Amino acid sequence: MFTDRVRYVYLSGPMLGLKNSDAKSWRDKAKDDFDPGIITLDPMRGKEDIPNDEVLSESYNQGLITNQRAIYSRDKYDVVVLADALLVNLLQGKDRVSIGTMFEMAWADGAPKHIPIVTVMQNKGNIHDHPFVREVSAWIVDNMKDAIYILNTILLP
């Protein structure tokens, strides 16, 4: 039975090797495209001090929110405790597999409430295309519009 509570969607996807602005832009657009009643959990929050043209790397600064332990802990909490669903955008990050994104998908699948995953990736040639990714994804689509439609439909009465 649905309640009047708000629903949360975690915005997962590669960041390593992307410009900060590219890692943020699809997330900012997705936030605007969800129906009212759905709030996005953005792993880029708290990183406003990173310049938009900076390429994101594996080195972490020692900020309260941006050190590696803080990022891991907050992202895991967001996925396992807060999220009602994951939107996984694999259209970016084509040079290497995103280990962080793969962890987030595993956390969601293994969470007690078995969080549904909607994955966006090309039909062919995506570096993340793997049997585990396909199996753990409740839906795989090739565009964000369809992914957001699915999430709006399954999360809201």
JSON list of C-alpha atoms in Angstrom, two decimals:
[
{"chain": "A", "resi": 1, "resn": "MET", "atom": "CA", "xyz": [0.00, 0.00, 0.00]},
{"chain": "A", "resi": 2, "resn": "PHE", "atom": "CA", "xyz": [1.30, 3.43, -0.94]},
{"chain": "A", "resi": 3, "resn": "THR", "atom": "CA", "xyz": [1.66, 6.12, 1.65]},
{"chain": "A", "resi": 4, "resn": "ASP", "atom": "CA", "xyz": [1.98, 9.85, 1.30]},
{"chain": "A", "resi": 5, "resn": "ARG", "atom": "CA", "xyz": [5.67, 9.73, 2.09]},
{"chain": "A", "resi": 6, "resn": "VAL", "atom": "CA", "xyz": [8.23, 11.08, -0.31]},
{"chain": "A", "resi": 7, "resn": "ARG", "atom": "CA", "xyz": [10.24, 8.64, -2.45]},
{"chain": "A", "resi": 8, "resn": "TYR", "atom": "CA", "xyz": [14.02, 8.80, -2.93]},
{"chain": "A", "resi": 9, "resn": "VAL", "atom": "CA", "xyz": [16.00, 7.95, -6.07]},
{"chain": "A", "resi": 10, "resn": "TYR", "atom": "CA", "xyz": [19.76, 7.65, -5.86]},
{"chain": "A", "resi": 11, "resn": "LEU", "atom": "CA", "xyz": [21.56, 9.01, -8.95]},
{"chain": "A", "resi": 12, "resn": "SER", "atom": "CA", "xyz": [24.38, 6.58, -9.68]},
{"chain": "A", "resi": 13, "resn": "GLY", "atom": "CA", "xyz": [26.88, 6.74, -12.50]},
{"chain": "A", "resi": 14, "resn": "PRO", "atom": "CA", "xyz": [30.56, 7.10, -13.40]},
{"chain": "A", "resi": 15, "resn": "MET", "atom": "CA", "xyz": [32.50, 10.16, -12.29]},
{"chain": "A", "resi": 16, "resn": "LEU", "atom": "CA", "xyz": [36.17, 9.22, -12.62]},
{"chain": "A", "resi": 17, "resn": "GLY", "atom": "CA", "xyz": [37.77, 10.90, -15.63]},
{"chain": "A", "resi": 18, "resn": "LEU", "atom": "CA", "xyz": [34.79, 13.19, -16.24]},
{"chain": "A", "resi": 19, "resn": "LYS", "atom": "CA", "xyz": [34.77, 16.94, -15.86]},
{"chain": "A", "resi": 20, "resn": "ASN", "atom": "CA", "xyz": [32.94, 17.90, -12.70]},
{"chain": "A", "resi": 21, "resn": "SER", "atom": "CA", "xyz": [30.36, 19.74, -14.82]},
{"chain": "A", "resi": 22, "resn": "ASP", "atom": "CA", "xyz": [29.67, 16.57, -16.86]},
{"chain": "A", "resi": 23, "resn": "ALA", "atom": "CA", "xyz": [29.24, 14.44, -13.74]},
{"chain": "A", "resi": 24, "resn": "LYS", "atom": "CA", "xyz": [26.77, 16.99, -12.38]},
{"chain": "A", "resi": 25, "resn": "SER", "atom": "CA", "xyz": [24.84, 18.06, -15.48]},
{"chain": "A", "resi": 26, "resn": "TRP", "atom": "CA", "xyz": [22.80, 14.88, -16.08]},
{"chain": "A", "resi": 27, "resn": "ARG", "atom": "CA", "xyz": [22.01, 14.68, -12.36]},
{"chain": "A", "resi": 28, "resn": "ASP", "atom": "CA", "xyz": [20.79, 18.29, -12.28]},
{"chain": "A", "resi": 29, "resn": "LYS", "atom": "CA", "xyz": [18.53, 17.65, -15.29]},
{"chain": "A", "resi": 30, "resn": "ALA", "atom": "CA", "xyz": [17.17, 14.42, -13.80]},
{"chain": "A", "resi": 31, "resn": "LYS", "atom": "CA", "xyz": [16.20, 16.26, -10.61]},
{"chain": "A", "resi": 32, "resn": "ASP", "atom": "CA", "xyz": [14.00, 18.57, -12.67]},
{"chain": "A", "resi": 33, "resn": "ASP", "atom": "CA", "xyz": [12.39, 15.72, -14.65]},
{"chain": "A", "resi": 34, "resn": "PHE", "atom": "CA", "xyz": [11.05, 13.68, -11.74]},
{"chain": "A", "resi": 35, "resn": "ASP", "atom": "CA", "xyz": [7.46, 14.09, -10.62]},
{"chain": "A", "resi": 36, "resn": "PRO", "atom": "CA", "xyz": [6.79, 15.98, -7.38]},
{"chain": "A", "resi": 37, "resn": "GLY", "atom": "CA", "xyz": [7.06, 13.55, -4.50]},
{"chain": "A", "resi": 38, "resn": "ILE", "atom": "CA", "xyz": [10.37, 12.12, -5.70]},
{"chain": "A", "resi": 39, "resn": "ILE", "atom": "CA", "xyz": [13.57, 13.51, -4.26]},
{"chain": "A", "resi": 40, "resn": "THR", "atom": "CA", "xyz": [16.94, 12.66, -5.75]},
{"chain": "A", "resi": 41, "resn": "LEU", "atom": "CA", "xyz": [19.93, 11.65, -3.69]},
{"chain": "A", "resi": 42, "resn": "ASP", "atom": "CA", "xyz": [22.93, 13.17, -5.45]},
{"chain": "A", "resi": 43, "resn": "PRO", "atom": "CA", "xyz": [26.41, 11.83, -4.66]},
{"chain": "A", "resi": 44, "resn": "MET", "atom": "CA", "xyz": [27.80, 15.15, -5.96]},
{"chain": "A", "resi": 45, "resn": "ARG", "atom": "CA", "xyz": [26.26, 17.12, -3.09]},
{"chain": "A", "resi": 46, "resn": "GLY", "atom": "CA", "xyz": [28.77, 18.63, -0.73]},
{"chain": "A", "resi": 47, "resn": "LYS", "atom": "CA", "xyz": [31.34, 18.91, -3.52]},
{"chain": "A", "resi": 48, "resn": "GLU", "atom": "CA", "xyz": [30.42, 22.41, -4.62]},
{"chain": "A", "resi": 49, "resn": "ASP", "atom": "CA", "xyz": [33.99, 23.62, -4.13]},
{"chain": "A", "resi": 50, "resn": "ILE", "atom": "CA", "xyz": [35.28, 21.49, -7.04]},
{"chain": "A", "resi": 51, "resn": "PRO", "atom": "CA", "xyz": [35.70, 23.69, -10.14]},
{"chain": "A", "resi": 52, "resn": "ASN", "atom": "CA", "xyz": [33.37, 22.74, -13.02]},
{"chain": "A", "resi": 53, "resn": "ASP", "atom": "CA", "xyz": [36.25, 22.18, -15.45]},
{"chain": "A", "resi": 54, "resn": "GLU", "atom": "CA", "xyz": [38.23, 19.95, -13.07]},
{"chain": "A", "resi": 55, "resn": "VAL", "atom": "CA", "xyz": [38.56, 16.34, -14.17]},
{"chain": "A", "resi": 56, "resn": "LEU", "atom": "CA", "xyz": [37.51, 14.04, -11.34]},
{"chain": "A", "resi": 57, "resn": "SER", "atom": "CA", "xyz": [40.19, 11.61, -10.20]},
{"chain": "A", "resi": 58, "resn": "GLU", "atom": "CA", "xyz": [40.70, 8.94, -7.56]},
{"chain": "A", "resi": 59, "resn": "SER", "atom": "CA", "xyz": [42.51, 11.36, -5.27]},
{"chain": "A", "resi": 60, "resn": "TYR", "atom": "CA", "xyz": [40.33, 12.73, -2.53]},
{"chain": "A", "resi": 61, "resn": "ASN", "atom": "CA", "xyz": [40.82, 15.84, -0.48]},
{"chain": "A", "resi": 62, "resn": "GLN", "atom": "CA", "xyz": [40.47, 15.70, 3.27]},
{"chain": "A", "resi": 63, "resn": "GLY", "atom": "CA", "xyz": [37.26, 17.72, 3.55]},
{"chain": "A", "resi": 64, "resn": "LEU", "atom": "CA", "xyz": [34.58, 16.64, 6.00]},
{"chain": "A", "resi": 65, "resn": "ILE", "atom": "CA", "xyz": [32.34, 15.41, 3.17]},
{"chain": "A", "resi": 66, "resn": "THR", "atom": "CA", "xyz": [34.90, 14.81, 0.43]},
{"chain": "A", "resi": 67, "resn": "ASN", "atom": "CA", "xyz": [37.43, 12.43, 1.98]},
{"chain": "A", "resi": 68, "resn": "GLN", "atom": "CA", "xyz": [37.24, 8.85, 0.72]},
{"chain": "A", "resi": 69, "resn": "ARG", "atom": "CA", "xyz": [35.75, 7.36, 3.90]},
{"chain": "A", "resi": 70, "resn": "ALA", "atom": "CA", "xyz": [33.06, 10.06, 4.07]},
{"chain": "A", "resi": 71, "resn": "ILE", "atom": "CA", "xyz": [32.14, 9.55, 0.41]},
{"chain": "A", "resi": 72, "resn": "TYR", "atom": "CA", "xyz": [31.92, 5.77, 0.81]},
{"chain": "A", "resi": 73, "resn": "SER", "atom": "CA", "xyz": [29.90, 6.00, 4.04]},
{"chain": "A", "resi": 74, "resn": "ARG", "atom": "CA", "xyz": [27.44, 8.62, 2.80]},
{"chain": "A", "resi": 75, "resn": "ASP", "atom": "CA", "xyz": [26.89, 6.92, -0.56]},
{"chain": "A", "resi": 76, "resn": "LYS", "atom": "CA", "xyz": [26.31, 3.53, 1.10]},
{"chain": "A", "resi": 77, "resn": "TYR", "atom": "CA", "xyz": [23.88, 5.09, 3.59]},
{"chain": "A", "resi": 78, "resn": "ASP", "atom": "CA", "xyz": [22.04, 6.85, 0.77]},
{"chain": "A", "resi": 79, "resn": "VAL", "atom": "CA", "xyz": [21.68, 3.61, -1.22]},
{"chain": "A", "resi": 80, "resn": "VAL", "atom": "CA", "xyz": [20.99, 1.06, 1.52]},
{"chain": "A", "resi": 81, "resn": "VAL", "atom": "CA", "xyz": [18.96, 3.14, 3.98]},
{"chain": "A", "resi": 82, "resn": "LEU", "atom": "CA", "xyz": [17.38, 6.05, 2.13]},
{"chain": "A", "resi": 83, "resn": "ALA", "atom": "CA", "xyz": [16.89, 5.06, -1.51]},
{"chain": "A", "resi": 84, "resn": "ASP", "atom": "CA", "xyz": [13.66, 3.58, -2.81]},
{"chain": "A", "resi": 85, "resn": "ALA", "atom": "CA", "xyz": [15.27, 3.05, -6.25]},
{"chain": "A", "resi": 86, "resn": "LEU", "atom": "CA", "xyz": [18.49, 3.61, -8.18]},
{"chain": "A", "resi": 87, "resn": "LEU", "atom": "CA", "xyz": [18.85, 5.42, -11.46]},
{"chain": "A", "resi": 88, "resn": "VAL", "atom": "CA", "xyz": [22.15, 4.22, -12.93]},
{"chain": "A", "resi": 89, "resn": "ASN", "atom": "CA", "xyz": [23.40, 6.29, -15.86]},
{"chain": "A", "resi": 90, "resn": "LEU", "atom": "CA", "xyz": [26.11, 4.35, -17.71]},
{"chain": "A", "resi": 91, "resn": "LEU", "atom": "CA", "xyz": [26.07, 6.57, -20.80]},
{"chain": "A", "resi": 92, "resn": "GLN", "atom": "CA", "xyz": [29.18, 8.40, -19.54]},
{"chain": "A", "resi": 93, "resn": "GLY", "atom": "CA", "xyz": [32.51, 7.06, -18.33]},
{"chain": "A", "resi": 94, "resn": "LYS", "atom": "CA", "xyz": [33.49, 5.05, -21.36]},
{"chain": "A", "resi": 95, "resn": "ASP", "atom": "CA", "xyz": [37.20, 4.53, -20.64]},
{"chain": "A", "resi": 96, "resn": "ARG", "atom": "CA", "xyz": [36.99, 2.18, -17.67]},
{"chain": "A", "resi": 97, "resn": "VAL", "atom": "CA", "xyz": [34.44, 0.46, -15.48]},
{"chain": "A", "resi": 98, "resn": "SER", "atom": "CA", "xyz": [33.20, 2.59, -12.59]},
{"chain": "A", "resi": 99, "resn": "ILE", "atom": "CA", "xyz": [33.93, 0.59, -9.46]},
{"chain": "A", "resi": 100, "resn": "GLY", "atom": "CA", "xyz": [31.89, 2.97, -7.31]},
{"chain": "A", "resi": 101, "resn": "THR", "atom": "CA", "xyz": [28.83, 2.54, -9.51]},
{"chain": "A", "resi": 102, "resn": "MET", "atom": "CA", "xyz": [29.19, -1.24, -9.42]},
{"chain": "A", "resi": 103, "resn": "PHE", "atom": "CA", "xyz": [29.35, -1.10, -5.60]},
{"chain": "A", "resi": 104, "resn": "GLU", "atom": "CA", "xyz": [26.20, 1.03, -5.51]},
{"chain": "A", "resi": 105, "resn": "MET", "atom": "CA", "xyz": [24.33, -1.47, -7.69]},
{"chain": "A", "resi": 106, "resn": "ALA", "atom": "CA", "xyz": [25.46, -4.37, -5.47]},
{"chain": "A", "resi": 107, "resn": "TRP", "atom": "CA", "xyz": [24.45, -2.51, -2.31]},
{"chain": "A", "resi": 108, "resn": "ALA", "atom": "CA", "xyz": [20.98, -1.84, -3.75]},
{"chain": "A", "resi": 109, "resn": "ASP", "atom": "CA", "xyz": [20.47, -5.44, -4.85]},
{"chain": "A", "resi": 110, "resn": "GLY", "atom": "CA", "xyz": [21.67, -6.79, -1.51]},
{"chain": "A", "resi": 111, "resn": "ALA", "atom": "CA", "xyz": [19.74, -4.35, 0.64]},
{"chain": "A", "resi": 112, "resn": "PRO", "atom": "CA", "xyz": [17.02, -5.87, 2.83]},
{"chain": "A", "resi": 113, "resn": "LYS", "atom": "CA", "xyz": [14.34, -4.00, 0.88]},
{"chain": "A", "resi": 114, "resn": "HIS", "atom": "CA", "xyz": [15.82, -5.09, -2.50]},
{"chain": "A", "resi": 115, "resn": "ILE", "atom": "CA", "xyz": [15.96, -1.69, -4.13]},
{"chain": "A", "resi": 116, "resn": "PRO", "atom": "CA", "xyz": [14.96, -1.70, -7.81]},
{"chain": "A", "resi": 117, "resn": "ILE", "atom": "CA", "xyz": [17.57, -0.55, -10.30]},
{"chain": "A", "resi": 118, "resn": "VAL", "atom": "CA", "xyz": [16.85, 1.22, -13.58]},
{"chain": "A", "resi": 119, "resn": "THR", "atom": "CA", "xyz": [19.96, 1.27, -15.75]},
{"chain": "A", "resi": 120, "resn": "VAL", "atom": "CA", "xyz": [20.57, 3.52, -18.74]},
{"chain": "A", "resi": 121, "resn": "MET", "atom": "CA", "xyz": [23.18, 2.30, -21.22]},
{"chain": "A", "resi": 122, "resn": "GLN", "atom": "CA", "xyz": [23.67, 1.84, -24.93]},
{"chain": "A", "resi": 123, "resn": "ASN", "atom": "CA", "xyz": [22.37, -1.36, -26.50]},
{"chain": "A", "resi": 124, "resn": "LYS", "atom": "CA", "xyz": [25.88, -2.29, -27.65]},
{"chain": "A", "resi": 125, "resn": "GLY", "atom": "CA", "xyz": [29.44, -1.37, -26.83]},
{"chain": "A", "resi": 126, "resn": "ASN", "atom": "CA", "xyz": [29.12, -0.07, -23.27]},
{"chain": "A", "resi": 127, "resn": "ILE", "atom": "CA", "xyz": [32.16, -0.90, -21.14]},
{"chain": "A", "resi": 128, "resn": "HIS", "atom": "CA", "xyz": [29.81, -1.72, -18.24]},
{"chain": "A", "resi": 129, "resn": "ASP", "atom": "CA", "xyz": [27.80, -4.26, -20.25]},
{"chain": "A", "resi": 130, "resn": "HIS", "atom": "CA", "xyz": [28.26, -7.41, -18.20]},
{"chain": "A", "resi": 131, "resn": "PRO", "atom": "CA", "xyz": [25.98, -10.29, -17.13]},
{"chain": "A", "resi": 132, "resn": "PHE", "atom": "CA", "xyz": [25.96, -9.03, -13.51]},
{"chain": "A", "resi": 133, "resn": "VAL", "atom": "CA", "xyz": [24.90, -5.52, -14.56]},
{"chain": "A", "resi": 134, "resn": "ARG", "atom": "CA", "xyz": [22.15, -6.92, -16.79]},
{"chain": "A", "resi": 135, "resn": "GLU", "atom": "CA", "xyz": [20.96, -9.36, -14.13]},
{"chain": "A", "resi": 136, "resn": "VAL", "atom": "CA", "xyz": [20.82, -6.87, -11.26]},
{"chain": "A", "resi": 137, "resn": "SER", "atom": "CA", "xyz": [18.98, -4.25, -13.34]},
{"chain": "A", "resi": 138, "resn": "ALA", "atom": "CA", "xyz": [15.19, -4.50, -13.16]},
{"chain": "A", "resi": 139, "resn": "TRP", "atom": "CA", "xyz": [15.06, -2.40, -16.34]},
{"chain": "A", "resi": 140, "resn": "ILE", "atom": "CA", "xyz": [17.69, -1.47, -18.91]},
{"chain": "A", "resi": 141, "resn": "VAL", "atom": "CA", "xyz": [16.85, 1.36, -21.30]},
{"chain": "A", "resi": 142, "resn": "ASP", "atom": "CA", "xyz": [18.95, 3.45, -23.65]},
{"chain": "A", "resi": 143, "resn": "ASN", "atom": "CA", "xyz": [17.71, 6.91, -22.64]},
{"chain": "A", "resi": 144, "resn": "MET", "atom": "CA", "xyz": [17.01, 8.95, -19.54]},
{"chain": "A", "resi": 145, "resn": "LYS", "atom": "CA", "xyz": [13.43, 9.84, -20.54]},
{"chain": "A", "resi": 146, "resn": "ASP", "atom": "CA", "xyz": [12.35, 6.19, -20.38]},
{"chain": "A", "resi": 147, "resn": "ALA", "atom": "CA", "xyz": [14.26, 5.61, -17.14]},
{"chain": "A", "resi": 148, "resn": "ILE", "atom": "CA", "xyz": [12.60, 8.54, -15.40]},
{"chain": "A", "resi": 149, "resn": "TYR", "atom": "CA", "xyz": [9.17, 7.47, -16.73]},
{"chain": "A", "resi": 150, "resn": "ILE", "atom": "CA", "xyz": [9.71, 4.00, -15.23]},
{"chain": "A", "resi": 151, "resn": "LEU", "atom": "CA", "xyz": [10.77, 5.41, -11.86]},
{"chain": "A", "resi": 152, "resn": "ASN", "atom": "CA", "xyz": [7.88, 7.92, -11.74]},
{"chain": "A", "resi": 153, "resn": "THR", "atom": "CA", "xyz": [5.50, 5.06, -12.53]},
{"chain": "A", "resi": 154, "resn": "ILE", "atom": "CA", "xyz": [6.78, 2.49, -10.04]},
{"chain": "A", "resi": 155, "resn": "LEU", "atom": "CA", "xyz": [7.41, 4.85, -7.14]},
{"chain": "A", "resi": 156, "resn": "LEU", "atom": "CA", "xyz": [4.27, 6.98, -7.17]},
{"chain": "A", "resi": 157, "resn": "PRO", "atom": "CA", "xyz": [0.64, 5.89, -6.74]}
]
